Coordinates of C-alpha atoms in Angstrom, one line a residue:
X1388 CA 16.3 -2.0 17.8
X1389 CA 13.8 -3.7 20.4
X1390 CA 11.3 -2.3 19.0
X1391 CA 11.3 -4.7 15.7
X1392 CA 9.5 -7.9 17.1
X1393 CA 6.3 -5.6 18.5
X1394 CA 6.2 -4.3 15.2
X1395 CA 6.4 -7.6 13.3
X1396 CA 3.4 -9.0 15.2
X1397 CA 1.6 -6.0 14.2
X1398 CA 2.3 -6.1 10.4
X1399 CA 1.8 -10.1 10.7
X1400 CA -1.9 -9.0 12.0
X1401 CA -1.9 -6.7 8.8
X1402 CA -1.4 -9.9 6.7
X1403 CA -4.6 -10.9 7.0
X1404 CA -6.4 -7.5 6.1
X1405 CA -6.5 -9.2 2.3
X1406 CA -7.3 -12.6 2.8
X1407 CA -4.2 -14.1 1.6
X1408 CA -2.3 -14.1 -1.5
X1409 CA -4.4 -16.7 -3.7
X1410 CA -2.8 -16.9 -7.1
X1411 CA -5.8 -16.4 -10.1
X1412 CA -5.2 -17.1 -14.0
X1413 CA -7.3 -14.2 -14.4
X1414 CA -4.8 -11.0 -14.8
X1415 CA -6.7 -7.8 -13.5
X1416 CA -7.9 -5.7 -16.0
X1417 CA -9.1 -2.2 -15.5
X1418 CA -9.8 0.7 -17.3
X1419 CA -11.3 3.8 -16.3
X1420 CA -14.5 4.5 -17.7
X1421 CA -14.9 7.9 -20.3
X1422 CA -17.6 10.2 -19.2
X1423 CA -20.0 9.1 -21.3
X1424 CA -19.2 5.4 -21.4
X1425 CA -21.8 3.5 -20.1
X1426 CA -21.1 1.9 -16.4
X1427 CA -19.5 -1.0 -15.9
X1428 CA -22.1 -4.4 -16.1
X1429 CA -21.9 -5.9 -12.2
X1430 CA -19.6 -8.9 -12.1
X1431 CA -21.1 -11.8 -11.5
X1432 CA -20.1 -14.3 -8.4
X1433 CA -17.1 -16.0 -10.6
X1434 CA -16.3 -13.1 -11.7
X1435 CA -16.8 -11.3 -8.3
X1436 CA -14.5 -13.9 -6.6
X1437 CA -11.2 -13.8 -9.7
X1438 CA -12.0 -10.2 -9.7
X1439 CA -11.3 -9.8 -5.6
X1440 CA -8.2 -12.2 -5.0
X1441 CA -6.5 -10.3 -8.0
X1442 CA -7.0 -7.0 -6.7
X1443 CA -5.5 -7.4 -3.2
X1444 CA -2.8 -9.6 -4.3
X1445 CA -0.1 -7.0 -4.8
X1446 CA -1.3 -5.4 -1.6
X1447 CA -0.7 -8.5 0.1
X1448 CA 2.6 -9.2 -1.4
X1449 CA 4.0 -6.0 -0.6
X1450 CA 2.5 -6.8 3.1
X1451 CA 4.2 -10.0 3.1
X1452 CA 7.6 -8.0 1.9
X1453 CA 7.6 -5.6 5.0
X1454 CA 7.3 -8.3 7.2
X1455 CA 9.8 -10.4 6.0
X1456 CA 12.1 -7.3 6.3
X1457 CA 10.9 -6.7 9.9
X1458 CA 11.5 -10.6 10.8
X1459 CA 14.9 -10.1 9.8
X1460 CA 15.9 -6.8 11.6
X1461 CA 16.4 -4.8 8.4
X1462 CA 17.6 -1.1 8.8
X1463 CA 14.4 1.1 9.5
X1464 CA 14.8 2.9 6.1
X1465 CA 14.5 -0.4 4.5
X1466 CA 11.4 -1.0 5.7
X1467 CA 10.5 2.8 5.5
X1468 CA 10.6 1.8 1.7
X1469 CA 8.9 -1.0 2.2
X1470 CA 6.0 0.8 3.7
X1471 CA 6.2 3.4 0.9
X1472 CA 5.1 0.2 -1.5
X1473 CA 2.4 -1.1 1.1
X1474 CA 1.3 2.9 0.9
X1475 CA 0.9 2.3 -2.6
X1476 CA -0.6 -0.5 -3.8
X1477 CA -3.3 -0.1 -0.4
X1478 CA -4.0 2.9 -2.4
X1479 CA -4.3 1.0 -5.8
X1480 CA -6.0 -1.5 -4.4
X1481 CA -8.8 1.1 -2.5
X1482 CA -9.2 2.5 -5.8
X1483 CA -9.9 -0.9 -7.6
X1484 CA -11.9 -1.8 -4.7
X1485 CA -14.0 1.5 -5.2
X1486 CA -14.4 1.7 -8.8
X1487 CA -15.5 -2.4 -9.4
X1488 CA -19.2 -2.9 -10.0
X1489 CA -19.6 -5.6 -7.3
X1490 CA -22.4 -8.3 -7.0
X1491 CA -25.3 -6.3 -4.6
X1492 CA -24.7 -8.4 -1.7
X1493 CA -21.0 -7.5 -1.3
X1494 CA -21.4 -4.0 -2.0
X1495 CA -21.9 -3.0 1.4
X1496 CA -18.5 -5.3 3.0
X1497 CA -16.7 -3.8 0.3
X1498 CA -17.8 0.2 1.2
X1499 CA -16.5 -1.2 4.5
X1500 CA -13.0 -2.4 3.8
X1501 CA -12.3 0.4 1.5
X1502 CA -13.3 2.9 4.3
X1503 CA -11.0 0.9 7.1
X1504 CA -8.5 0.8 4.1
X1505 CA -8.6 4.8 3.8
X1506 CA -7.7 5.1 7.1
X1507 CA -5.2 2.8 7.2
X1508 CA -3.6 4.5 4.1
X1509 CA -3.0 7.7 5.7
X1510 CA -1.0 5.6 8.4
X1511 CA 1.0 3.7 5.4
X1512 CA 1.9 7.3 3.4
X1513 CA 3.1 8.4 6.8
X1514 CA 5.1 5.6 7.2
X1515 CA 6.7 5.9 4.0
X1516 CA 7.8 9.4 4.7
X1517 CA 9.2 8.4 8.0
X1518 CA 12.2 10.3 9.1
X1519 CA 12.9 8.2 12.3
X1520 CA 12.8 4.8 13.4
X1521 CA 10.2 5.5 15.9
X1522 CA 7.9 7.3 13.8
X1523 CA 8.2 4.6 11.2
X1524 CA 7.2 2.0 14.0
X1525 CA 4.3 4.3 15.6
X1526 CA 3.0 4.7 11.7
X1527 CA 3.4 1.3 11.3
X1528 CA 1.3 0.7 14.7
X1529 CA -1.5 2.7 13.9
X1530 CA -1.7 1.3 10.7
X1531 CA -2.1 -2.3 11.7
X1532 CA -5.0 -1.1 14.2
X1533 CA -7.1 -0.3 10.9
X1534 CA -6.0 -3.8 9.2
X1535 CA -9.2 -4.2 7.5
X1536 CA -9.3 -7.9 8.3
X1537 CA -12.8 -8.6 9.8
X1538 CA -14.4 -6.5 6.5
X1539 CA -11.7 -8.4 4.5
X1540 CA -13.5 -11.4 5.7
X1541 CA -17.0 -10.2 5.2
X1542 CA -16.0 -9.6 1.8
X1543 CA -14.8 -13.4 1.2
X1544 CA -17.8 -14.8 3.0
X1545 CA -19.8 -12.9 0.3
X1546 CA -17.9 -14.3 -2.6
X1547 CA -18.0 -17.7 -1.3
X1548 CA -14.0 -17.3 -0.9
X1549 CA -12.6 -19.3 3.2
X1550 CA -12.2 -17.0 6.0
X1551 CA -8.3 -16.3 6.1
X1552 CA -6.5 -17.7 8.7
X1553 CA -3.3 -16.5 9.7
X1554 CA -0.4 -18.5 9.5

């Protein structure tokens, strides 16, 4: 497969979508809220910034997991597994993203990575169903060209978290 090294630049791009994977003592904790509960009180900054780097984390580590696989030429239904995990905790972390009662002035970076996120998602579940090398790698392609990682950084710069280099 040639076609291994394009595709590991592009999920190497999709690293970045997160910011990084920065390691919090803060474990996430959600709940979803009852109907009648009252909604959640906005975080504040601290809170904001903990809050953030825990919720992409997973995301990130499964990100960092597919491209490890690609780096090392594993078999495409490896990584079609792999992206079955990417496809699920972008969609965890969309929904965490989503339902968090952010500080006002991230609010709007945050609409906008979970809406680049959403379409990267549909890319991700496709990927995960795969049922050729090829369409793994296109999936996989169009999924890195909605990385999220300039609203990923808009977020940060809001929470007073560094702009994420890649490495």
């Amino acid at each position: 497969m040639r076609r291994w090294p394009a595709a590991l630049a592009l999920v190497l791009l999709l690293a970045g979508c997160g910011g990084g994977i920065e390691r919090t003592a803060q474990p996430p904790t959600w709940q979803t809220a009852s109907p009648t509960a009252p909604a959640p009180a906005t975080l504040t900054a601290k809170e904001a910034k903990g809050r953030y780097l825990a919720i992409v984390a997973p995301y990130n580590t499964a990100l960092e997991k597919l491209t490890e696989a690609l780096k090392a030429g594993r078999p495409w239904r490896t990584v079609r597994t792999l992206a079955r995990t990417v496809a699920t905790t972008n969609a965890a972390h969309a929904e965490q993203l989503r339902t968090t009662a952010w500080p006002a002035e991230t609010q709007a970076p945050v609409a906008a990575l979970v809406k680049e996120n959403d379409l990267a998602l549909r890319h991700w579940k496709l990927a995960g169903e795969a049922t050729s090398a090829a369409a793994l790698m296109r999936e996989i392609r169009a999924a890195a060209a909605h990385d999220g990682g300039a609203q990923a950084n808009k977020v940060r710069a809001t929470l007073g978290l560094p702009v994420y280099t890649k490495p």
